[in-house]
XYZ file of C-alpha atoms in Angstrom:
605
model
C 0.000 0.000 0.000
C 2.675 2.236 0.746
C 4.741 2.011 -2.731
C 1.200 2.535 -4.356
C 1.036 6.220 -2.525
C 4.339 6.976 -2.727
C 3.807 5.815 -6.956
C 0.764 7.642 -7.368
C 2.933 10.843 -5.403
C 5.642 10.589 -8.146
C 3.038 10.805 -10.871
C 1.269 13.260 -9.354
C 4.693 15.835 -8.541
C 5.399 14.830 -12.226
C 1.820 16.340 -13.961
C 2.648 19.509 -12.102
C 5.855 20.022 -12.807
C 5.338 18.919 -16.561
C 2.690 21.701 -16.478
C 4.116 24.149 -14.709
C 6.824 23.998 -17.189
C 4.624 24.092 -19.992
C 3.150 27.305 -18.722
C 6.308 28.444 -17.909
C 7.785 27.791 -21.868
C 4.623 28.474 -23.566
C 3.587 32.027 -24.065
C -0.175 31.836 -24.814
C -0.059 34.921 -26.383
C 1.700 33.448 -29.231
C -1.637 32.012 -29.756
C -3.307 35.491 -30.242
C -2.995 36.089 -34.476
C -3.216 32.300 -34.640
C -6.976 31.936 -33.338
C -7.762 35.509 -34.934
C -6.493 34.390 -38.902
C -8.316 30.822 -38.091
C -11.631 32.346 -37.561
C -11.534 34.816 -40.164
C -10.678 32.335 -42.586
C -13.253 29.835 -41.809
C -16.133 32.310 -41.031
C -15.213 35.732 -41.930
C -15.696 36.911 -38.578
C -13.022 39.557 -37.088
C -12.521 38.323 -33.572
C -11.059 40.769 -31.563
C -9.115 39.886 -27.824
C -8.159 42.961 -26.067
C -4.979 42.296 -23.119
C -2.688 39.575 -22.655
C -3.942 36.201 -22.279
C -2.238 34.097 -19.100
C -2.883 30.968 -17.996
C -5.276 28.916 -15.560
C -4.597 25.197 -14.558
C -6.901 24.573 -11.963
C -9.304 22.906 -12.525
C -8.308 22.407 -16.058
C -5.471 24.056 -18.272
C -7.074 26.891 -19.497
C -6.124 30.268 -21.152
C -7.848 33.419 -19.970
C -8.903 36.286 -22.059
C -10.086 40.134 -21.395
C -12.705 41.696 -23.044
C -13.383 40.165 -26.340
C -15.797 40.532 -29.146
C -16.480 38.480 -32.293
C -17.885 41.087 -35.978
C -19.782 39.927 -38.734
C -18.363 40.786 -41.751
C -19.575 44.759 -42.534
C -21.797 44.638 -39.817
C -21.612 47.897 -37.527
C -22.448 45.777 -34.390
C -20.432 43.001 -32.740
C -22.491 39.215 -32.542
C -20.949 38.600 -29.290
C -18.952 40.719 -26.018
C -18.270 39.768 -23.166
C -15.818 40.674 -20.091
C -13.569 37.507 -20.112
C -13.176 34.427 -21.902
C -12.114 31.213 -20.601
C -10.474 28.660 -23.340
C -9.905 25.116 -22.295
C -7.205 23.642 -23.787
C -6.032 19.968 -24.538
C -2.351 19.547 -22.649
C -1.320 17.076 -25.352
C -2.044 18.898 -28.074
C 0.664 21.506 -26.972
C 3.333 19.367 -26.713
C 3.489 19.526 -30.525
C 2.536 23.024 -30.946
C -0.958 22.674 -31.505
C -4.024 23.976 -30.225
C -6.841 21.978 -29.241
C -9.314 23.900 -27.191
C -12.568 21.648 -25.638
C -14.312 24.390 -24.537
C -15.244 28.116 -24.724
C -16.514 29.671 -22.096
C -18.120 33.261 -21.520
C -19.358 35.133 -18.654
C -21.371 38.133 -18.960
C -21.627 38.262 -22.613
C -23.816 40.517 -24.945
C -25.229 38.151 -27.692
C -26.563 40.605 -30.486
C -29.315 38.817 -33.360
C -30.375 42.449 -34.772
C -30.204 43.777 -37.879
C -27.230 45.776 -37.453
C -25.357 43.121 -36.008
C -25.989 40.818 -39.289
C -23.291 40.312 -41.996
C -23.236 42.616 -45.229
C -22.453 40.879 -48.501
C -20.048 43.476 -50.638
C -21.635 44.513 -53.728
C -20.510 42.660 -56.928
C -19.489 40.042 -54.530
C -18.603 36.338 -56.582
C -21.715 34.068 -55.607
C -20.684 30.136 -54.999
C -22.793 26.957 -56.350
C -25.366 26.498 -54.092
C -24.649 22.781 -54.677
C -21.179 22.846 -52.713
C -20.395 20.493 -50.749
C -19.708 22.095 -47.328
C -16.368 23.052 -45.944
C -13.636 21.084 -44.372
C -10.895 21.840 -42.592
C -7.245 21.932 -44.756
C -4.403 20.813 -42.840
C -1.734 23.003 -42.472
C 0.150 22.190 -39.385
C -2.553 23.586 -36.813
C -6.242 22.062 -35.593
C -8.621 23.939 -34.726
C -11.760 22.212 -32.727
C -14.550 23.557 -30.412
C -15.947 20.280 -28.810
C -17.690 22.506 -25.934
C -19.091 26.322 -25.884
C -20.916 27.903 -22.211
C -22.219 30.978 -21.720
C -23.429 31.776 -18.402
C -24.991 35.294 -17.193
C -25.293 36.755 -20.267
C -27.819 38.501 -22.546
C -29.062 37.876 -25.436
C -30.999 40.920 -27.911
C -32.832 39.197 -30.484
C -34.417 41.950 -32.926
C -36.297 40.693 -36.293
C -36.132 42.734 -39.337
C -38.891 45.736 -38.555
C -39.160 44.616 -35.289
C -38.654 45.574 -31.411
C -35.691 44.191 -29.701
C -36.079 41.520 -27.442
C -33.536 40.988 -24.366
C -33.431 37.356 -23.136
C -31.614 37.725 -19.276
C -30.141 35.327 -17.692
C -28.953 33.237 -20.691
C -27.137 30.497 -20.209
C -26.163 27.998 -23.123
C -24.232 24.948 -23.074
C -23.291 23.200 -26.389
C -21.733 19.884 -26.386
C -20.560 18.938 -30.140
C -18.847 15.895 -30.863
C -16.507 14.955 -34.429
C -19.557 14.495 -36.316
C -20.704 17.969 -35.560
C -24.118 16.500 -33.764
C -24.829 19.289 -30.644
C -26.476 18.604 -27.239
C -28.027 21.665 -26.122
C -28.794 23.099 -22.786
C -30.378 26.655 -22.258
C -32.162 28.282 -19.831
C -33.572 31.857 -19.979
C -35.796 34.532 -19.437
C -37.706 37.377 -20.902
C -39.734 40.480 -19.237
C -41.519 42.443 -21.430
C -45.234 44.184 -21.043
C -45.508 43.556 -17.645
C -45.191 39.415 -18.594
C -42.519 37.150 -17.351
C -41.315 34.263 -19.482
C -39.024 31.700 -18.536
C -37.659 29.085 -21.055
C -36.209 25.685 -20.139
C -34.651 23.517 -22.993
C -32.656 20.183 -23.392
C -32.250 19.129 -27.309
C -29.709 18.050 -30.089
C -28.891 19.746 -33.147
C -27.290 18.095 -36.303
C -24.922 20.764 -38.199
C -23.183 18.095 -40.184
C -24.554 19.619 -43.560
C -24.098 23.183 -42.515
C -24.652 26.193 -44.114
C -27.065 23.959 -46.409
C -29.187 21.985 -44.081
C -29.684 21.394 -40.568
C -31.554 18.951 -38.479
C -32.638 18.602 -34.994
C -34.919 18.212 -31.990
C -36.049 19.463 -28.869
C -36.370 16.685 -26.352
C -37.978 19.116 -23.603
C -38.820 22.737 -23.517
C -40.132 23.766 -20.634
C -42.186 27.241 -20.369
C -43.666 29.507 -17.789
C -45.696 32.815 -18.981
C -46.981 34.760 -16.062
C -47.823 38.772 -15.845
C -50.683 41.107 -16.690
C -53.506 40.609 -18.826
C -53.092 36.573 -18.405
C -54.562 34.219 -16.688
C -54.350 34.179 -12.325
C -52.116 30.808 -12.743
C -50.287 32.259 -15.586
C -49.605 29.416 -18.750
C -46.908 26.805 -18.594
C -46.486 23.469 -20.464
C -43.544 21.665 -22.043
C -42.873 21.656 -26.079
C -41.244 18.666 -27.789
C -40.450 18.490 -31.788
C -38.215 17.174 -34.572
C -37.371 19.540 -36.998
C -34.940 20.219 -40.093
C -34.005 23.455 -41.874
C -32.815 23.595 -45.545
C -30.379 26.898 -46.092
C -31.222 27.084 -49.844
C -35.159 27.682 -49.604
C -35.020 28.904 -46.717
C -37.687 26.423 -45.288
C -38.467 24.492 -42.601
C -40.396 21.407 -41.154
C -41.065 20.834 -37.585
C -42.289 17.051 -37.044
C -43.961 15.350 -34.082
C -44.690 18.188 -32.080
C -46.232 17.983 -29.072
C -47.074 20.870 -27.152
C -49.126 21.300 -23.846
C -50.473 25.016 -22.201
C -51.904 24.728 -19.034
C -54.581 21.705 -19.416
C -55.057 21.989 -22.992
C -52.577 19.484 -25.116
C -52.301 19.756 -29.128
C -50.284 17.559 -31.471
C -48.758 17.962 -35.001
C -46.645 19.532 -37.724
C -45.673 23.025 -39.100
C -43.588 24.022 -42.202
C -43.346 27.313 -44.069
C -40.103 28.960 -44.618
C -38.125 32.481 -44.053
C -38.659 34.407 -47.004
C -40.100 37.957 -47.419
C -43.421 36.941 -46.970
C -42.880 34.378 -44.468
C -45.125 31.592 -44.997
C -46.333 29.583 -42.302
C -48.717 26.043 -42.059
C -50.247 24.816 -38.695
C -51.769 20.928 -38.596
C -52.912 20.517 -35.236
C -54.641 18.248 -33.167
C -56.091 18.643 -29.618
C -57.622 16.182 -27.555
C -58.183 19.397 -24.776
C -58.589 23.188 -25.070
C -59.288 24.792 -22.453
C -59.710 28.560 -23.609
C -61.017 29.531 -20.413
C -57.652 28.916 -19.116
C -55.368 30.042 -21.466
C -57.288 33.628 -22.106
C -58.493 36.525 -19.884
C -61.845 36.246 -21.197
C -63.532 34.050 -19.667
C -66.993 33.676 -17.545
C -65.477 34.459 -14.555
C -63.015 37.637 -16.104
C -66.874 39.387 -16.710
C -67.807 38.737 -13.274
C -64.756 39.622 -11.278
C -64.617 43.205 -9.035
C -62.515 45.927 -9.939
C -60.299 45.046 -7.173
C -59.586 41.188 -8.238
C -59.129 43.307 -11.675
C -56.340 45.634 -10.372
C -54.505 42.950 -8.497
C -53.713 41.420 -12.174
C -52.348 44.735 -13.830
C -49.350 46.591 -13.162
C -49.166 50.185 -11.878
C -50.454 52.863 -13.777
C -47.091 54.236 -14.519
C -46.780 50.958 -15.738
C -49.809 50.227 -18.035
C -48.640 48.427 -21.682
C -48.498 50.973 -24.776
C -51.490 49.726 -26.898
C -50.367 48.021 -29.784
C -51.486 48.603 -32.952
C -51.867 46.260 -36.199
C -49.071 47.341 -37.233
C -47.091 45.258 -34.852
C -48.898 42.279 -35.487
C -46.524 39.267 -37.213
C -49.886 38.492 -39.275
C -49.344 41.259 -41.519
C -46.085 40.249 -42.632
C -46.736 36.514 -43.460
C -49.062 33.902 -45.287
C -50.607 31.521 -42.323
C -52.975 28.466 -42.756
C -54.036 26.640 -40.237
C -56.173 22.905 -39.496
C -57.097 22.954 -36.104
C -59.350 19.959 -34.515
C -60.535 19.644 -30.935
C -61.865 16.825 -29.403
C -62.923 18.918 -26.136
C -63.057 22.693 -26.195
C -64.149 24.703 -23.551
C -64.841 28.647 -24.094
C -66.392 30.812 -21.423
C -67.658 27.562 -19.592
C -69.051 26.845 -23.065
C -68.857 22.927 -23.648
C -67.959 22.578 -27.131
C -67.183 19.128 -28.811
C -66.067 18.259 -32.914
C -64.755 21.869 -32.898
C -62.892 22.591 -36.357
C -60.834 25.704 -37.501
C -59.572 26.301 -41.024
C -58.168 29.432 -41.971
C -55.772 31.440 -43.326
C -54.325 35.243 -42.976
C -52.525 36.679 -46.351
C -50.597 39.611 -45.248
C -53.107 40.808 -42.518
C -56.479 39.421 -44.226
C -57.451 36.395 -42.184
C -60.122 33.978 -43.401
C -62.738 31.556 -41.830
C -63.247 29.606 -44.340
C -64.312 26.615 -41.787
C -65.235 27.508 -37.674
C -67.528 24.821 -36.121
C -68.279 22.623 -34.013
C -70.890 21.290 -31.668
C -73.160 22.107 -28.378
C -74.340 18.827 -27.036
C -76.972 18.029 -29.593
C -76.187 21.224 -31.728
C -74.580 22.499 -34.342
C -72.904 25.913 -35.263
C -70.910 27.482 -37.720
C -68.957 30.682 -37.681
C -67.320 31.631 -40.747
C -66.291 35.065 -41.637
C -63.024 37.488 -41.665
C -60.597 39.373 -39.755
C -59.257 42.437 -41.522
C -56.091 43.768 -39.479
C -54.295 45.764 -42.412
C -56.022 49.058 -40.880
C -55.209 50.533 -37.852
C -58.966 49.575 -36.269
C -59.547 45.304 -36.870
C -62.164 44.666 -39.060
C -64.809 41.696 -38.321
C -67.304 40.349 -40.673
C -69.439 37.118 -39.447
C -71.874 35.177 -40.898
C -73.102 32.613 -38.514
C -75.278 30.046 -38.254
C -76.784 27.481 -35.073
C -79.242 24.926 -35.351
C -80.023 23.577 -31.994
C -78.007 25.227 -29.946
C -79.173 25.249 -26.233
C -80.050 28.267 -25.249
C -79.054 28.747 -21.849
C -75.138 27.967 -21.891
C -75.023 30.532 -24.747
C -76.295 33.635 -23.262
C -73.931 32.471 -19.950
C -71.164 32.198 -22.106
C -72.279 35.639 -23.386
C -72.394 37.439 -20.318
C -76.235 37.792 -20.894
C -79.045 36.940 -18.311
C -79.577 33.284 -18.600
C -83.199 32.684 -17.598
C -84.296 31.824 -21.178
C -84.311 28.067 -21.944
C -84.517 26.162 -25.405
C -83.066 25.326 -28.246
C -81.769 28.326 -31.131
C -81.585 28.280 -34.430
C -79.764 31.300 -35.413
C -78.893 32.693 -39.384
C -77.524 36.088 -39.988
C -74.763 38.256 -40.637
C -72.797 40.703 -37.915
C -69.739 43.457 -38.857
C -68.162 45.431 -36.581
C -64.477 46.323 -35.156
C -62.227 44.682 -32.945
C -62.734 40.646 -31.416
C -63.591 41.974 -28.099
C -67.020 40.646 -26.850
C -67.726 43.523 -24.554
C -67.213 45.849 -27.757
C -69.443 43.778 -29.848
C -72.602 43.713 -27.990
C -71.999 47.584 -27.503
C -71.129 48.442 -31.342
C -71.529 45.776 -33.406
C -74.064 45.797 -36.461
C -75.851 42.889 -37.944
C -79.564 41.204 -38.933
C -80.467 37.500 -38.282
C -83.661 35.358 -38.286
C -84.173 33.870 -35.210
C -85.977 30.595 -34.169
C -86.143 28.798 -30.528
C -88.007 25.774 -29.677
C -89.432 24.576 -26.445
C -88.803 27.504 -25.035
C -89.246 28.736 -21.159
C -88.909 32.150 -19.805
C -87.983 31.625 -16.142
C -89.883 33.081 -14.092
C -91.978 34.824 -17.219
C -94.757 31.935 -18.306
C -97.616 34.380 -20.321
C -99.870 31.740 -20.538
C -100.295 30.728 -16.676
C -100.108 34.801 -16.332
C -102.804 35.614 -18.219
C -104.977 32.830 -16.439
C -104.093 34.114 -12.836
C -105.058 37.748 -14.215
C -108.285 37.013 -15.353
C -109.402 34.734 -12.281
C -108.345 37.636 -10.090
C -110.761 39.756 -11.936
C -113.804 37.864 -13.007
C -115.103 34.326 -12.011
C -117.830 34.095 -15.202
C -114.736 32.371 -16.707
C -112.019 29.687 -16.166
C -108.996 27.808 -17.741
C -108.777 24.150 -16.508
C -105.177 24.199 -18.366
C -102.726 24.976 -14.950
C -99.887 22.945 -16.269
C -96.821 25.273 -16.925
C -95.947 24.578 -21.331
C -92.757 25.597 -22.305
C -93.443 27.569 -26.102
C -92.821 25.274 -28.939
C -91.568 27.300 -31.587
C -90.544 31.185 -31.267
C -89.521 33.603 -34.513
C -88.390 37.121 -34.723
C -86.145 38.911 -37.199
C -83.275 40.385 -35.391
C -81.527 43.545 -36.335
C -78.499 45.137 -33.716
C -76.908 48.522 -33.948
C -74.697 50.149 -31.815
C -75.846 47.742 -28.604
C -79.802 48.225 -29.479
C -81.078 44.657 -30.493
C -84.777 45.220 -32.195
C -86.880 42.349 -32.270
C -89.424 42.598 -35.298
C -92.395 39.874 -36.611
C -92.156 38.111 -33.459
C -94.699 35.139 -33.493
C -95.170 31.875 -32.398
C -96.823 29.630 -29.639
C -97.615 26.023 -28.562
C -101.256 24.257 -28.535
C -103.687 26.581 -26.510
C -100.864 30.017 -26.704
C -100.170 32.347 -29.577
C -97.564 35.322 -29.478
C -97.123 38.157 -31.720
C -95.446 41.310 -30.843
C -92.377 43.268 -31.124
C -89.585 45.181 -29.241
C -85.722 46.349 -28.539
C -83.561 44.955 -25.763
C -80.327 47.532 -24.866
C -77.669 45.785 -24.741
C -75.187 48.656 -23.467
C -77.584 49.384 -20.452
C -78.960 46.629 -19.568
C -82.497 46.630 -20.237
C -85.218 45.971 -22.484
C -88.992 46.687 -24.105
C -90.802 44.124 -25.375
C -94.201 43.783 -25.790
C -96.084 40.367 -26.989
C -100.153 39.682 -27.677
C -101.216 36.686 -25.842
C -103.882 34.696 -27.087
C -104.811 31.799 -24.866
C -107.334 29.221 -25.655
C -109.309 26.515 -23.601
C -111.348 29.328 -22.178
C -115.145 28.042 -20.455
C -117.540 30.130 -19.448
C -119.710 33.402 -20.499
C -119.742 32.732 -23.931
C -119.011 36.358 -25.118
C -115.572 36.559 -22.288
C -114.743 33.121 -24.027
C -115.162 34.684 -27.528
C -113.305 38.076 -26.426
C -110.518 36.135 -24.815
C -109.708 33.434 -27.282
C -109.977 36.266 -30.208
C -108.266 39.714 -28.613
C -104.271 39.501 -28.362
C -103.952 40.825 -24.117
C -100.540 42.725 -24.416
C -97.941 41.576 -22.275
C -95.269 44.680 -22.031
C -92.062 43.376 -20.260
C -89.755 46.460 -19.846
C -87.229 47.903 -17.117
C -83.528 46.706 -16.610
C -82.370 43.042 -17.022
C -81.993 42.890 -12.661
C -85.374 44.042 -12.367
C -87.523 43.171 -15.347
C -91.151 44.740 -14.581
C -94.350 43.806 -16.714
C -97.811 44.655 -17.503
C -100.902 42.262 -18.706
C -104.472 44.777 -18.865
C -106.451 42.195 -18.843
C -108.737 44.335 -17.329
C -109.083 46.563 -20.187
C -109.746 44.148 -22.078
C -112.580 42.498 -20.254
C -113.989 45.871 -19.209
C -114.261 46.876 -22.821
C -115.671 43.477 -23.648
C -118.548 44.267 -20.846
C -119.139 47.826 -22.187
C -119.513 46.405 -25.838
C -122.109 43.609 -24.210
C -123.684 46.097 -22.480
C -123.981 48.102 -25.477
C -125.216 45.559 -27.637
C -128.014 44.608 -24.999
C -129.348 48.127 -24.889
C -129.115 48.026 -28.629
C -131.558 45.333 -28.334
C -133.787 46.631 -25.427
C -134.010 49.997 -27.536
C -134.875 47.658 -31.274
C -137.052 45.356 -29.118
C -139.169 48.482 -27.770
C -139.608 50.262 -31.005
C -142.703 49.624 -32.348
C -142.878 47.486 -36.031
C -142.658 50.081 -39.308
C -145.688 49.436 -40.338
C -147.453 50.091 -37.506
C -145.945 53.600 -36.652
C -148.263 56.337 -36.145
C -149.268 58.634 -39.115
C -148.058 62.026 -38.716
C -151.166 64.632 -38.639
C -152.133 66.687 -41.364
C-alpha cells in the first residue's frame, strides 16, 4: 500500500511540474494572431481579444482572455462581447505546438441577433454553387476544434427585421458537439416584457453536419412559464417537444412530431413554411383538450370579477402596456394556414365538442373559411373574416346554429340566462375589434331567429294571463294549470350600436299564440318588449270566451335586465268586452221596444 502512494505521489509531482513547465515555456499569447487568422478564414468573422492572455490550470489548463468581441463581416455591431473568456485547452495537443481547445466559455456576454449586427455581402461580390459540398478543414500544421461552448450570465438581444428588440436575461447555453458535428443543447432563460414574465427551459440536439445547407434537430424538452398582466391568475406553462430540419437554400423548414401542452389543454402535429419575405407559415394541429377559459383573460369568470380582483392582475399605472397597434402584429407580414381539430373545447364555460378551424391570414387578411363545431346536440358554424391591415380590426361574421341550447349561450355571453330552449340562429354581424364587450356595444348585424321549447324563467304568459283574469272575473275559467314551455318562437333580429330590435315576433304552442315586437339595450342593460297573448281553452260566459280566445292581451315586459317589470291589462280588455255587451243589450232593449214600421203612427195633417 505504501509504494502505491508513494507511486501515485511521483506521478502526481510529475503532472505539475510537466505543467508548470509548460506554462512556464509556452507564451499563450503566441496564440493570439493564430486563433484571430483561423476564424476569419473559416467564417469571416473579425474576432477581436483585447490584453494579454495568461494561464489557468486549476481545474483544467485553461487560457484566460479580457474583453473580447467576435464582428460579422460589414456589420456595424459586434455578434458577441463579453468581459472575459475562458479557453480550455487539450495539454497534449501543446506538446506539438498545436491547439486543441474543448471548450469556450463566456461570462457576462452581450449576444446581439439584430439587424445591425448581421453580416453585409459586398456589392458585386462572386456568388458560390449552391450545390457545394460544405467546408472542411485543410491541414496546415494547426487544428482547430470547439468540442464545448458555455455561456453563463449573459444577454441575449434578439431583434427581427422591422421589429422591437427583445432581451433574453439570464442566458445560459451549453453546447456539447462531438466529431460528427451532432450538438447537445442546454439553455435556460428569461424574458420580461409588457408587464409578462417568461421563462424558457430547454434540453435538445442539433445536427450541423450539412451546414450552411441543411440542418436537423430536436427538442427533447422545452419547458415554459408565462406569467404577468392581462393573463390568466395561474399564468400558462407546459412543455414543447419536436423534430425539426431546416434547408439553407429555400429557406424552409419542417417541424415534425410536435407535441405541445399550455396549461390543461394538449395539441399535437406539424408546421412548415419557410423564411422568405413573406414568411409563410402552415399549422396541422390536433387537440384532444382546449381549455380557452384557461389560457385567455376572457372568460366567464373575467366578466364577473370586481374591480379590485381586476387591479390585483395589472401593473401600476405608470406601468400600463403601450397599446399596440396592427401594425405590430406578425400576421401582416406573413401567409398563415391553419387545421385545427378539438376533441374537447371549452370557451367561457361553453362545452364545445367536434370543434374545427380552417383558416388562413394573407398579409393581414385572415379567413374563416371553416369555424364549427358542436353544443351537445347542436350544431354551429362561424365563418367570416378578420381584416387587421387598418389601424382599427375589421370583423365580418356570418353565422349560423341549429339547436343550440339556449341557456349555456347567453352564460357564455355574459347575458341573463333565464331563457331556456333550443336556437336556431342565421344572420350576418360586422363590426371592429374581437372583443365581446365591444361587440354587444357596437356591433351591427340582422339575423332570423328561431327557438323551440322555449321557457322564460320566471316569465310563463300563458299561466299569467290565467291568474289575471281569475283575479278579476269568475264568469270564466282555464282548466289548463300545467306550466308549457313555447314550442316554436320567430323574430327577425336587427343590432346597432348595442340596441337589439326584435321585429315579426310570433309563435306559440297548442292553446298560446304570441305576436309582438320590441328592442332589448344591450349597453344598459335593459329591455322593451311587448307580446299579444292569445290563450285558448277558455269556459264560461260565452261572449268573455269569444273576447278572450280572439283579442291579443298585451304583455309589455320592460325595465332593466336585474329588475324586469311587466304589464298584462287584462282588465281593459274584459272591461271593454262588458261595455260592448252592455252596449249591444241596450241596442236590443231599444230595437225590441220600437214599435214594427208598419205600424208607426201617421203624422197629422
Amino acid at each position: 500500500m505504501r509504494r502505491v502512494i508513494t507511486t501515485l505521489a511521483i506521478l502526481f509531482v510529475v503532472v505539475v511540474a510537466g505543467m508548470t513547465a509548460l506554462v512556464l515555456l509556452v507564451n499563450p499569447n503566441d496564440f493570439r494572431t493564430y486563433m484571430v487568422q483561423q476564424v476569419a478564414q473559416r467564417s469571416g468573422y473579425q474576432l477581436e481579444l483585447q490584453g494579454d492572455l495568461r494561464w489557468h490550470v486549476w481545474p483544467k489548463l485553461s487560457i484566460l482572455a479580457g474583453r473580447t468581441s467576435l464582428t460579422a463581416p460589414g456589420a456595424t455591431d459586434p455578434v458577441v462581447t463579453a468581459e472575459n473568456m475562458r479557453l480550455d485547452v487539450n495539454l497534449w495537443p501543446l506538446l506539438s505546438h498545436q491547439l486543441s481547445v474543448s471548450k469556450v466559455m463566456l461570462k457576462n456576454a452581450v449576444v446581439r441577433v439584430t439587424p445591425e449586427s448581421e453580416a453585409v455581402t459586398a456589392k458585386n461580390a462572386p456568388t458560390g454553387p449552391r450545390n457545394r459540398s460544405p467546408r472542411t478543414s485543410t491541414d496546415n500544421g494547426w487544428s482547430f476544434r470547439i468540442a464545448q461552448l458555455q455561456l453563463s450570465d449573459s444577454l441575449l438581444i434578439w431583434q427581427p427585421a422591422g421589429g422591437e428588440a427583445i432581451n433574453f436575461r439570464d442566458f445560459n447555453l451549453n453546447l456539447e458537439q462531438n466529431s460528427s458535428r451532432v450538438a447537445s443543447i442546454s439553455l435556460d432563460t428569461r424574458v420580461s416584457r409588457d408587464q409578462q414574465n417568461l421563462n424558457l427551459d430547454l434540453q435538445g440536439q442539433l445536427d450541423a453536419a450539412q451546414y450552411p445547407r441543411s440542418l436537423k434537430g430536436q427538442i427533447s424538452k422545452l419547458d415554459y412559464q408565462l406569467s404577468g398582466a392581462d393573463l390568466p391568475a395561474e399564468g400558462i406553462k407546459g412543455n414543447v417537444s419536436l423534430q425539426g430540419s431546416w434547408d439553407g437554400q429555400t429557406q424552409r423548414f419542417d417541424l415534425n412530431q410536435l407535441q405541445v401542452s399550455a396549461n390543461d389543454s394538449a395539441f399535437s402535429g406539424n408546421a412548415s413554411g419557410d423564411l422568405l419575405v413573406p414568411q409563410q407559415l402552415a399549422l396541422n394541429l390536433h387537440a384532444t383538450n382546449l381549455n380557452f377559459d384557461r389560457l385567455l383573460t376572457t372568460s366567464v369568470a373575467g366578466d364577473t370579477q370586481t374591480n379590485a380582483e381586476r387591479a390585483s392582475r395589472r401593473g401600476p399605472v405608470i406601468a400600463e402596456p403601450r397599446e399596440r397597434p396592427n401594425a405590430d402584429s406578425p400576421l401582416n407580414a406573413m401567409n398563415l394556414d391553419l387545421h385545427l381539430q378539438a376533441d374537447n373545447v371549452l370557451w367561457r364555460g361553453l362545452a364545445l365538442t367536434d370543434f374545427r378551424v380552417k383558416a388562413n391570414d394573407r398579409l393581414g387578411l385572415m379567413t374563416l373559411e371553416t369555424l364549427e363545431g358542436h353544443v351537445g346536440t347542436g350544431h354551429f358554424s362561424v365563418p367570416g373574416s378578420v381584416d387587421i391591415r387598418q389601424p382599427v380590426t375589421q370583423v365580418a361574421l356570418q353565422p349560423e346554429l341549429h339547436g343550440i341550447p339556449l341557456q349555456p349561450l347567453l352564460k357564455a355571453l355574459a347575458l341573463p340566462d333565464a331563457l331556456r330552449g333550443d336556437l336556431d340562429f342565421k344572420g350576418t354581424l360586422q363590426g371592429e375589434t374581437l372583443d365581446l364587450q365591444q361587440a354587444k356595444n357596437s356591433w351591427q348585424g340582422t339575423a332570423d331567429v328561431q327557438v323551440n321549447k322555449l321557457e322564460m324563467g320566471q316569465i310563463d304568459p300563458q299561466q299569467m294571463l290565467q291568474r289575471a283574469v281569475a283575479r278579476i272575473s269568475n264568469r270564466v275559467s282555464n282548466d289548463d294549470n300545467v306550466s308549457h314551455p313555447i314550442d316554436q318562437l320567430n323574430a327577425s333580429v336587427t343590432l346597432n350600436d348595442g340596441i337589439m330590435t326584435l321585429q315579426n315576433v310570433q309563435g306559440g304552442s297548442d292553446r298560446l299564440a304570441l305576436k309582438g315586437a320590441g328592442a332589448i339595450d344591450l349597453a344598459r342593460q335593459s329591455l322593451d318588449v311587448t307580446l299579444g297573448i292569445q290563450v285558448s281553452g277558455w269556459k264560461g260566459d260565452d261572449s268573455l270566451v269569444n273576447a278572450l280566445s280572439q283579442q291579443a292581451v298585451p304583455l309589455r315586459m320592460y325595465g332593466s335586465w336585474q329588475n324586469v317589470q311587466y304589464s298584462l291589462p287584462v282588465d281593459q280588455v274584459m272591461r271593454q268586452q262588458l261595455q260592448n255587451e252592455a252596449k249591444s243589450r241596450l241596442n236590443q232593449w231599444l230595437d225590441s221596444q220600437s214599435p214594427p214600421q208598419g205600424q208607426r203612427e201617421k203624422p197629422h195633417p
